[in-house]
Amino acid sequence: MSNYRKSYERNPLIKDTVPENPMELFQKWFFEADAMDSIDEANVMSVSTLGLDGYPKTRIVLLKKFTWEGFIFYTNYNSEKGRAILANPKVSLNLFWHGLERQVIIKGHAEKIAENLSDGYFESRPDGSKLGAWASDQSKEIDSRKALDDKLKEFEVKFQGQEIPRPDYWGGLIVKPISLEFWQGRPNRMHDRILYALQEDYNWKISRLQP
Ligand SMILES: Cc1cc2nc3c(=O)[nH]c(=O)nc-3n(C[C@H](O)[C@H](O)[C@H](O)COP(=O)(O)O)c2cc1C
């Protein structure tokens, strides 16, 4: 891999022309990524937490919504990440769109969204995914694949012919950002990095970082 030499030749990111609110730029970048045929799931992002063991851990989740307030994904609140966030809500998100030579790095605080919002999203999921949320004690050890499949069958029988309710341990988390860094690949590794940092007066300070 030491011989890999890709040159990043895309458009510049100019501090004086970016919007005052980073969510506006995020929306622009997200829509551009989403419109690209070569980008399969533009909403794939990593979430890093600081674990109860003191180690950071990063895993992929799907960004399901973003608003002026923040970034929403869904998970099991009792999972390793759920427990880590309960103890320390400071998280980092990362989205990388290879075809656009762009990444966005977000730092922020994660909190549960309102229950009715989680209900609304849960209802929109296919039954198989709903049952999966019941059957999986996410992040806990299990003896075998068969034991997992048996749990799924149990819930299929339990909820047969009924609306499948949302388990109270499953729902959305919103990450409210304190900073967003927009990274645009440029030639000669002289990449553009524009950082938005939330100030005490809730305005965003915009600065350029060296690549
Ligand atoms: C493409 C992709 C999408 C994923 N989406 C989610 C998701 O939206 N929510 C989720 O809880 N896990 C999702 N996962 C699984 C997580 O990466 C992870 O395995 C799981 O959440 C357990 O993480 P934890 O034990 O650190 O809590 C996804 C994995 C991949 C590869």
PDB file of C-alpha atoms and ligand atoms in Angstrom:
ATOM      1  CA  MET A   1       0.000   0.000   0.000  1.00  0.00           C
ATOM      2  CA  SER A   2       3.005   2.278   0.325  1.00  0.00           C
ATOM      3  CA  ASN A   3       2.832   2.712  -3.479  1.00  0.00           C
ATOM      4  CA  TYR A   4      -0.783   3.835  -3.550  1.00  0.00           C
ATOM      5  CA  ARG A   5      -0.795   7.435  -4.779  1.00  0.00           C
ATOM      6  CA  LYS A   6      -4.207   8.825  -5.440  1.00  0.00           C
ATOM      7  CA  SER A   7      -4.352  12.536  -6.145  1.00  0.00           C
ATOM      8  CA  TYR A   8      -7.404  14.348  -4.849  1.00  0.00           C
ATOM      9  CA  GLU A   9      -8.509  16.820  -7.515  1.00  0.00           C
ATOM     10  CA  ARG A  10     -11.950  17.949  -6.476  1.00  0.00           C
ATOM     11  CA  ASN A  11     -13.366  21.391  -5.817  1.00  0.00           C
ATOM     12  CA  PRO A  12     -11.860  23.685  -3.200  1.00  0.00           C
ATOM     13  CA  LEU A  13     -13.566  24.528   0.066  1.00  0.00           C
ATOM     14  CA  ILE A  14     -13.275  28.250   0.662  1.00  0.00           C
ATOM     15  CA  LYS A  15     -13.773  29.664   4.134  1.00  0.00           C
ATOM     16  CA  ASP A  16     -15.311  32.943   2.938  1.00  0.00           C
ATOM     17  CA  THR A  17     -17.988  31.227   0.881  1.00  0.00           C
ATOM     18  CA  VAL A  18     -19.183  28.490   3.246  1.00  0.00           C
ATOM     19  CA  PRO A  19     -22.569  29.004   4.975  1.00  0.00           C
ATOM     20  CA  GLU A  20     -22.687  30.370   8.537  1.00  0.00           C
ATOM     21  CA  ASN A  21     -24.495  27.261   9.739  1.00  0.00           C
ATOM     22  CA  PRO A  22     -22.611  23.976   9.299  1.00  0.00           C
ATOM     23  CA  MET A  23     -25.847  21.993   9.003  1.00  0.00           C
ATOM     24  CA  GLU A  24     -26.494  23.806   5.737  1.00  0.00           C
ATOM     25  CA  LEU A  25     -23.125  22.679   4.377  1.00  0.00           C
ATOM     26  CA  PHE A  26     -23.715  19.176   5.740  1.00  0.00           C
ATOM     27  CA  GLN A  27     -27.032  19.040   3.923  1.00  0.00           C
ATOM     28  CA  LYS A  28     -25.399  20.152   0.659  1.00  0.00           C
ATOM     29  CA  TRP A  29     -22.628  17.562   0.968  1.00  0.00           C
ATOM     30  CA  PHE A  30     -25.043  14.824   1.989  1.00  0.00           C
ATOM     31  CA  PHE A  31     -27.350  15.447  -0.967  1.00  0.00           C
ATOM     32  CA  GLU A  32     -24.375  15.488  -3.340  1.00  0.00           C
ATOM     33  CA  ALA A  33     -23.136  12.181  -1.919  1.00  0.00           C
ATOM     34  CA  ASP A  34     -26.610  10.666  -2.040  1.00  0.00           C
ATOM     35  CA  ALA A  35     -26.989  11.627  -5.701  1.00  0.00           C
ATOM     36  CA  MET A  36     -23.768   9.850  -6.720  1.00  0.00           C
ATOM     37  CA  ASP A  37     -24.238   6.448  -8.339  1.00  0.00           C
ATOM     38  CA  SER A  38     -20.883   5.264  -7.035  1.00  0.00           C
ATOM     39  CA  ILE A  39     -21.900   5.932  -3.421  1.00  0.00           C
ATOM     40  CA  ASP A  40     -24.123   3.119  -2.275  1.00  0.00           C
ATOM     41  CA  GLU A  41     -25.284   4.249   1.168  1.00  0.00           C
ATOM     42  CA  ALA A  42     -24.391   7.889   1.754  1.00  0.00           C
ATOM     43  CA  ASN A  43     -25.793   7.612   5.290  1.00  0.00           C
ATOM     44  CA  VAL A  44     -23.213   5.126   6.554  1.00  0.00           C
ATOM     45  CA  MET A  45     -21.310   6.717   9.418  1.00  0.00           C
ATOM     46  CA  SER A  46     -19.066   5.675  12.240  1.00  0.00           C
ATOM     47  CA  VAL A  47     -19.831   6.434  15.865  1.00  0.00           C
ATOM     48  CA  SER A  48     -17.005   6.522  18.360  1.00  0.00           C
ATOM     49  CA  THR A  49     -17.648   6.307  22.071  1.00  0.00           C
ATOM     50  CA  LEU A  50     -15.440   6.164  25.108  1.00  0.00           C
ATOM     51  CA  GLY A  51     -16.176   2.810  26.709  1.00  0.00           C
ATOM     52  CA  LEU A  52     -16.636   1.900  30.336  1.00  0.00           C
ATOM     53  CA  ASP A  53     -13.221   0.188  30.031  1.00  0.00           C
ATOM     54  CA  GLY A  54     -11.647   3.549  29.098  1.00  0.00           C
ATOM     55  CA  TYR A  55     -10.990   2.584  25.482  1.00  0.00           C
ATOM     56  CA  PRO A  56     -12.507   4.383  22.505  1.00  0.00           C
ATOM     57  CA  LYS A  57     -14.562   2.146  20.211  1.00  0.00           C
ATOM     58  CA  THR A  58     -15.795   2.926  16.719  1.00  0.00           C
ATOM     59  CA  ARG A  59     -18.559   1.130  14.843  1.00  0.00           C
ATOM     60  CA  ILE A  60     -20.723   1.782  11.799  1.00  0.00           C
ATOM     61  CA  VAL A  61     -24.370   2.801  12.102  1.00  0.00           C
ATOM     62  CA  LEU A  62     -26.834   4.358   9.672  1.00  0.00           C
ATOM     63  CA  LEU A  63     -27.646   8.035   9.893  1.00  0.00           C
ATOM     64  CA  LYS A  64     -31.436   8.097   9.707  1.00  0.00           C
ATOM     65  CA  LYS A  65     -32.170  11.799   9.976  1.00  0.00           C
ATOM     66  CA  PHE A  66     -30.485  15.140  10.438  1.00  0.00           C
ATOM     67  CA  THR A  67     -32.109  18.365  11.533  1.00  0.00           C
ATOM     68  CA  TRP A  68     -30.845  21.793  12.597  1.00  0.00           C
ATOM     69  CA  GLU A  69     -30.383  20.199  16.036  1.00  0.00           C
ATOM     70  CA  GLY A  70     -28.303  17.183  15.167  1.00  0.00           C
ATOM     71  CA  PHE A  71     -27.819  13.694  13.758  1.00  0.00           C
ATOM     72  CA  ILE A  72     -30.117  10.774  14.587  1.00  0.00           C
ATOM     73  CA  PHE A  73     -29.368   7.061  14.506  1.00  0.00           C
ATOM     74  CA  TYR A  74     -31.165   4.083  16.042  1.00  0.00           C
ATOM     75  CA  THR A  75     -29.800   1.396  18.264  1.00  0.00           C
ATOM     76  CA  ASN A  76     -30.255  -0.757  21.339  1.00  0.00           C
ATOM     77  CA  TYR A  77     -29.837   1.470  24.402  1.00  0.00           C
ATOM     78  CA  ASN A  78     -28.450  -1.517  26.356  1.00  0.00           C
ATOM     79  CA  SER A  79     -25.754  -2.259  23.776  1.00  0.00           C
ATOM     80  CA  GLU A  80     -22.096  -1.565  24.471  1.00  0.00           C
ATOM     81  CA  LYS A  81     -22.408   1.818  22.739  1.00  0.00           C
ATOM     82  CA  GLY A  82     -25.690   2.565  24.517  1.00  0.00           C
ATOM     83  CA  ARG A  83     -24.126   1.968  27.904  1.00  0.00           C
ATOM     84  CA  ALA A  84     -20.991   3.893  26.996  1.00  0.00           C
ATOM     85  CA  ILE A  85     -23.119   6.879  25.946  1.00  0.00           C
ATOM     86  CA  LEU A  86     -25.184   6.725  29.121  1.00  0.00           C
ATOM     87  CA  ALA A  87     -21.977   7.053  31.154  1.00  0.00           C
ATOM     88  CA  ASN A  88     -20.324   9.542  28.801  1.00  0.00           C
ATOM     89  CA  PRO A  89     -22.468  11.220  26.141  1.00  0.00           C
ATOM     90  CA  LYS A  90     -19.468  12.716  24.335  1.00  0.00           C
ATOM     91  CA  VAL A  91     -19.191  11.016  20.948  1.00  0.00           C
ATOM     92  CA  SER A  92     -17.627  11.502  17.553  1.00  0.00           C
ATOM     93  CA  LEU A  93     -19.233  10.734  14.201  1.00  0.00           C
ATOM     94  CA  ASN A  94     -17.452  10.333  10.895  1.00  0.00           C
ATOM     95  CA  LEU A  95     -18.865  10.212   7.375  1.00  0.00           C
ATOM     96  CA  PHE A  96     -16.525   9.498   4.477  1.00  0.00           C
ATOM     97  CA  TRP A  97     -17.660   9.825   0.876  1.00  0.00           C
ATOM     98  CA  HIS A  98     -14.866   8.356  -1.187  1.00  0.00           C
ATOM     99  CA  GLY A  99     -16.309   9.346  -4.579  1.00  0.00           C
ATOM    100  CA  LEU A 100     -16.338  12.983  -3.511  1.00  0.00           C
ATOM    101  CA  GLU A 101     -13.043  12.886  -1.589  1.00  0.00           C
ATOM    102  CA  ARG A 102     -14.825  14.273   1.432  1.00  0.00           C
ATOM    103  CA  GLN A 103     -15.132  13.447   5.086  1.00  0.00           C
ATOM    104  CA  VAL A 104     -17.066  15.143   7.862  1.00  0.00           C
ATOM    105  CA  ILE A 105     -15.935  14.713  11.463  1.00  0.00           C
ATOM    106  CA  ILE A 106     -18.466  15.632  14.120  1.00  0.00           C
ATOM    107  CA  LYS A 107     -18.011  15.920  17.863  1.00  0.00           C
ATOM    108  CA  GLY A 108     -21.046  16.243  20.055  1.00  0.00           C
ATOM    109  CA  HIS A 109     -23.286  14.981  22.816  1.00  0.00           C
ATOM    110  CA  ALA A 110     -25.652  12.058  22.301  1.00  0.00           C
ATOM    111  CA  GLU A 111     -29.028  11.840  23.984  1.00  0.00           C
ATOM    112  CA  LYS A 112     -32.184   9.766  23.557  1.00  0.00           C
ATOM    113  CA  ILE A 113     -34.817  11.240  21.266  1.00  0.00           C
ATOM    114  CA  ALA A 114     -38.452  11.533  22.405  1.00  0.00           C
ATOM    115  CA  GLU A 115     -40.206   8.166  22.731  1.00  0.00           C
ATOM    116  CA  ASN A 116     -42.926   9.078  20.236  1.00  0.00           C
ATOM    117  CA  LEU A 117     -40.247   9.778  17.597  1.00  0.00           C
ATOM    118  CA  SER A 118     -38.646   6.384  18.222  1.00  0.00           C
ATOM    119  CA  ASP A 119     -42.128   4.806  18.025  1.00  0.00           C
ATOM    120  CA  GLY A 120     -42.750   6.495  14.693  1.00  0.00           C
ATOM    121  CA  TYR A 121     -39.505   5.240  13.189  1.00  0.00           C
ATOM    122  CA  PHE A 122     -39.908   1.736  14.654  1.00  0.00           C
ATOM    123  CA  GLU A 123     -43.381   1.462  13.110  1.00  0.00           C
ATOM    124  CA  SER A 124     -41.932   2.259   9.689  1.00  0.00           C
ATOM    125  CA  ARG A 125     -39.533  -0.711   9.828  1.00  0.00           C
ATOM    126  CA  PRO A 126     -40.299  -4.101   8.246  1.00  0.00           C
ATOM    127  CA  ASP A 127     -41.578  -6.766  10.665  1.00  0.00           C
ATOM    128  CA  GLY A 128     -38.335  -8.744  10.345  1.00  0.00           C
ATOM    129  CA  SER A 129     -36.304  -5.820  11.651  1.00  0.00           C
ATOM    130  CA  LYS A 130     -38.810  -5.197  14.429  1.00  0.00           C
ATOM    131  CA  LEU A 131     -38.530  -8.817  15.548  1.00  0.00           C
ATOM    132  CA  GLY A 132     -34.747  -8.606  15.312  1.00  0.00           C
ATOM    133  CA  ALA A 133     -34.799  -5.730  17.787  1.00  0.00           C
ATOM    134  CA  TRP A 134     -36.686  -7.980  20.231  1.00  0.00           C
ATOM    135  CA  ALA A 135     -34.547 -11.053  19.613  1.00  0.00           C
ATOM    136  CA  SER A 136     -31.119  -9.450  19.966  1.00  0.00           C
ATOM    137  CA  ASP A 137     -29.671  -8.432  23.308  1.00  0.00           C
ATOM    138  CA  GLN A 138     -27.208  -6.403  21.287  1.00  0.00           C
ATOM    139  CA  SER A 139     -23.541  -6.767  22.309  1.00  0.00           C
ATOM    140  CA  LYS A 140     -24.212  -9.638  24.775  1.00  0.00           C
ATOM    141  CA  GLU A 141     -22.597 -13.043  24.332  1.00  0.00           C
ATOM    142  CA  ILE A 142     -24.708 -15.957  23.054  1.00  0.00           C
ATOM    143  CA  ASP A 143     -23.824 -19.639  22.844  1.00  0.00           C
ATOM    144  CA  SER A 144     -24.648 -20.299  19.206  1.00  0.00           C
ATOM    145  CA  ARG A 145     -26.283 -19.036  16.031  1.00  0.00           C
ATOM    146  CA  LYS A 146     -29.041 -21.556  16.712  1.00  0.00           C
ATOM    147  CA  ALA A 147     -29.777 -19.992  20.071  1.00  0.00           C
ATOM    148  CA  LEU A 148     -30.118 -16.620  18.333  1.00  0.00           C
ATOM    149  CA  ASP A 149     -32.398 -18.031  15.612  1.00  0.00           C
ATOM    150  CA  ASP A 150     -34.505 -19.737  18.293  1.00  0.00           C
ATOM    151  CA  LYS A 151     -34.964 -16.416  20.062  1.00  0.00           C
ATOM    152  CA  LEU A 152     -36.188 -14.865  16.818  1.00  0.00           C
ATOM    153  CA  LYS A 153     -38.689 -17.712  16.383  1.00  0.00           C
ATOM    154  CA  GLU A 154     -39.956 -17.205  19.930  1.00  0.00           C
ATOM    155  CA  PHE A 155     -40.776 -13.584  19.165  1.00  0.00           C
ATOM    156  CA  GLU A 156     -42.337 -14.513  15.802  1.00  0.00           C
ATOM    157  CA  VAL A 157     -44.742 -16.765  17.715  1.00  0.00           C
ATOM    158  CA  LYS A 158     -45.288 -14.263  20.532  1.00  0.00           C
ATOM    159  CA  PHE A 159     -46.275 -11.419  18.197  1.00  0.00           C
ATOM    160  CA  GLN A 160     -48.020 -13.497  15.526  1.00  0.00           C
ATOM    161  CA  GLY A 161     -50.959 -11.586  14.054  1.00  0.00           C
ATOM    162  CA  GLN A 162     -50.248  -8.532  16.209  1.00  0.00           C
ATOM    163  CA  GLU A 163     -48.655  -5.124  15.796  1.00  0.00           C
ATOM    164  CA  ILE A 164     -45.067  -5.525  16.995  1.00  0.00           C
ATOM    165  CA  PRO A 165     -44.423  -2.877  19.656  1.00  0.00           C
ATOM    166  CA  ARG A 166     -41.104  -1.058  20.074  1.00  0.00           C
ATOM    167  CA  PRO A 167     -38.999  -2.521  22.886  1.00  0.00           C
ATOM    168  CA  ASP A 168     -38.345   0.240  25.417  1.00  0.00           C
ATOM    169  CA  TYR A 169     -34.592  -0.442  25.210  1.00  0.00           C
ATOM    170  CA  TRP A 170     -34.494   0.311  21.475  1.00  0.00           C
ATOM    171  CA  GLY A 171     -34.721   3.793  19.952  1.00  0.00           C
ATOM    172  CA  GLY A 172     -33.057   6.841  18.555  1.00  0.00           C
ATOM    173  CA  LEU A 173     -30.090   8.835  19.734  1.00  0.00           C
ATOM    174  CA  ILE A 174     -29.492  12.366  18.553  1.00  0.00           C
ATOM    175  CA  VAL A 175     -25.962  13.708  18.454  1.00  0.00           C
ATOM    176  CA  LYS A 176     -26.041  17.457  19.026  1.00  0.00           C
ATOM    177  CA  PRO A 177     -22.808  18.801  17.563  1.00  0.00           C
ATOM    178  CA  ILE A 178     -20.288  21.090  19.219  1.00  0.00           C
ATOM    179  CA  SER A 179     -17.981  20.960  16.201  1.00  0.00           C
ATOM    180  CA  LEU A 180     -17.995  19.836  12.595  1.00  0.00           C
ATOM    181  CA  GLU A 181     -14.949  19.556  10.419  1.00  0.00           C
ATOM    182  CA  PHE A 182     -15.433  19.453   6.658  1.00  0.00           C
ATOM    183  CA  TRP A 183     -12.505  17.856   4.842  1.00  0.00           C
ATOM    184  CA  GLN A 184     -12.110  18.135   1.105  1.00  0.00           C
ATOM    185  CA  GLY A 185      -9.283  16.278  -0.654  1.00  0.00           C
ATOM    186  CA  ARG A 186      -7.021  18.521  -2.765  1.00  0.00           C
ATOM    187  CA  PRO A 187      -3.904  17.980  -4.898  1.00  0.00           C
ATOM    188  CA  ASN A 188      -0.489  17.446  -3.282  1.00  0.00           C
ATOM    189  CA  ARG A 189      -2.088  16.483   0.034  1.00  0.00           C
ATOM    190  CA  MET A 190      -2.849  20.183   0.546  1.00  0.00           C
ATOM    191  CA  HIS A 191      -6.375  19.356   1.561  1.00  0.00           C
ATOM    192  CA  ASP A 192      -9.001  21.856   2.657  1.00  0.00           C
ATOM    193  CA  ARG A 193     -10.217  21.579   6.226  1.00  0.00           C
ATOM    194  CA  ILE A 194     -12.900  23.935   7.486  1.00  0.00           C
ATOM    195  CA  LEU A 195     -13.800  23.690  11.168  1.00  0.00           C
ATOM    196  CA  TYR A 196     -17.040  24.971  12.705  1.00  0.00           C
ATOM    197  CA  ALA A 197     -16.895  25.266  16.496  1.00  0.00           C
ATOM    198  CA  LEU A 198     -19.961  26.145  18.550  1.00  0.00           C
ATOM    199  CA  GLN A 199     -19.416  29.228  20.719  1.00  0.00           C
ATOM    200  CA  GLU A 200     -21.006  30.131  24.041  1.00  0.00           C
ATOM    201  CA  ASP A 201     -23.366  32.530  22.260  1.00  0.00           C
ATOM    202  CA  TYR A 202     -24.441  29.620  20.000  1.00  0.00           C
ATOM    203  CA  ASN A 203     -22.795  31.160  16.959  1.00  0.00           C
ATOM    204  CA  TRP A 204     -20.405  29.033  14.944  1.00  0.00           C
ATOM    205  CA  LYS A 205     -16.766  30.069  14.719  1.00  0.00           C
ATOM    206  CA  ILE A 206     -15.375  29.104  11.317  1.00  0.00           C
ATOM    207  CA  SER A 207     -11.670  28.452  10.864  1.00  0.00           C
ATOM    208  CA  ARG A 208      -9.327  26.800   8.406  1.00  0.00           C
ATOM    209  CA  LEU A 209      -7.037  24.011   9.589  1.00  0.00           C
ATOM    210  CA  GLN A 210      -3.797  22.960   7.960  1.00  0.00           C
ATOM    211  CA  PRO A 211      -3.995  19.635   6.171  1.00  0.00           C
TER     212      PRO A 211
HETATM  213  C1  LIG B   1     -23.498  -0.870   7.202  1.00  0.00           C
HETATM  214  C2  LIG B   1     -23.793  -1.095   8.667  1.00  0.00           C
HETATM  215  C3  LIG B   1     -24.896  -0.446   9.236  1.00  0.00           C
HETATM  216  C4  LIG B   1     -25.191  -0.613  10.586  1.00  0.00           C
HETATM  217  N1  LIG B   1     -26.228   0.089  11.134  1.00  0.00           N
HETATM  218  C5  LIG B   1     -26.468  -0.008  12.458  1.00  0.00           C
HETATM  219  C6  LIG B   1     -27.446   0.840  13.075  1.00  0.00           C
HETATM  220  O1  LIG B   1     -28.067   1.695  12.438  1.00  0.00           O
HETATM  221  N2  LIG B   1     -27.657   0.678  14.405  1.00  0.00           N
HETATM  222  C7  LIG B   1     -26.960  -0.235  15.154  1.00  0.00           C
HETATM  223  O2  LIG B   1     -27.214  -0.334  16.353  1.00  0.00           O
HETATM  224  N3  LIG B   1     -26.007  -1.018  14.611  1.00  0.00           N
HETATM  225  C8  LIG B   1     -25.747  -0.919  13.285  1.00  0.00           C
HETATM  226  N4  LIG B   1     -24.755  -1.693  12.715  1.00  0.00           N
HETATM  227  C9  LIG B   1     -24.023  -2.661  13.578  1.00  0.00           C
HETATM  228  C10 LIG B   1     -22.969  -1.925  14.403  1.00  0.00           C
HETATM  229  O3  LIG B   1     -21.821  -1.652  13.595  1.00  0.00           O
HETATM  230  C11 LIG B   1     -22.553  -2.688  15.666  1.00  0.00           C
HETATM  231  O4  LIG B   1     -22.130  -4.002  15.317  1.00  0.00           O
HETATM  232  C12 LIG B   1     -23.681  -2.805  16.672  1.00  0.00           C
HETATM  233  O5  LIG B   1     -24.404  -1.597  16.802  1.00  0.00           O
HETATM  234  C13 LIG B   1     -23.151  -3.214  18.061  1.00  0.00           C
HETATM  235  O6  LIG B   1     -22.216  -2.251  18.484  1.00  0.00           O
HETATM  236  P1  LIG B   1     -21.750  -2.134  20.006  1.00  0.00           P
HETATM  237  O7  LIG B   1     -21.628  -3.547  20.537  1.00  0.00           O
HETATM  238  O8  LIG B   1     -20.447  -1.416  19.975  1.00  0.00           O
HETATM  239  O9  LIG B   1     -22.823  -1.361  20.736  1.00  0.00           O
HETATM  240  C14 LIG B   1     -24.403  -1.510  11.377  1.00  0.00           C
HETATM  241  C15 LIG B   1     -23.300  -2.146  10.803  1.00  0.00           C
HETATM  242  C16 LIG B   1     -22.999  -1.920   9.471  1.00  0.00           C
HETATM  243  C17 LIG B   1     -21.766  -2.579   8.897  1.00  0.00           C
END
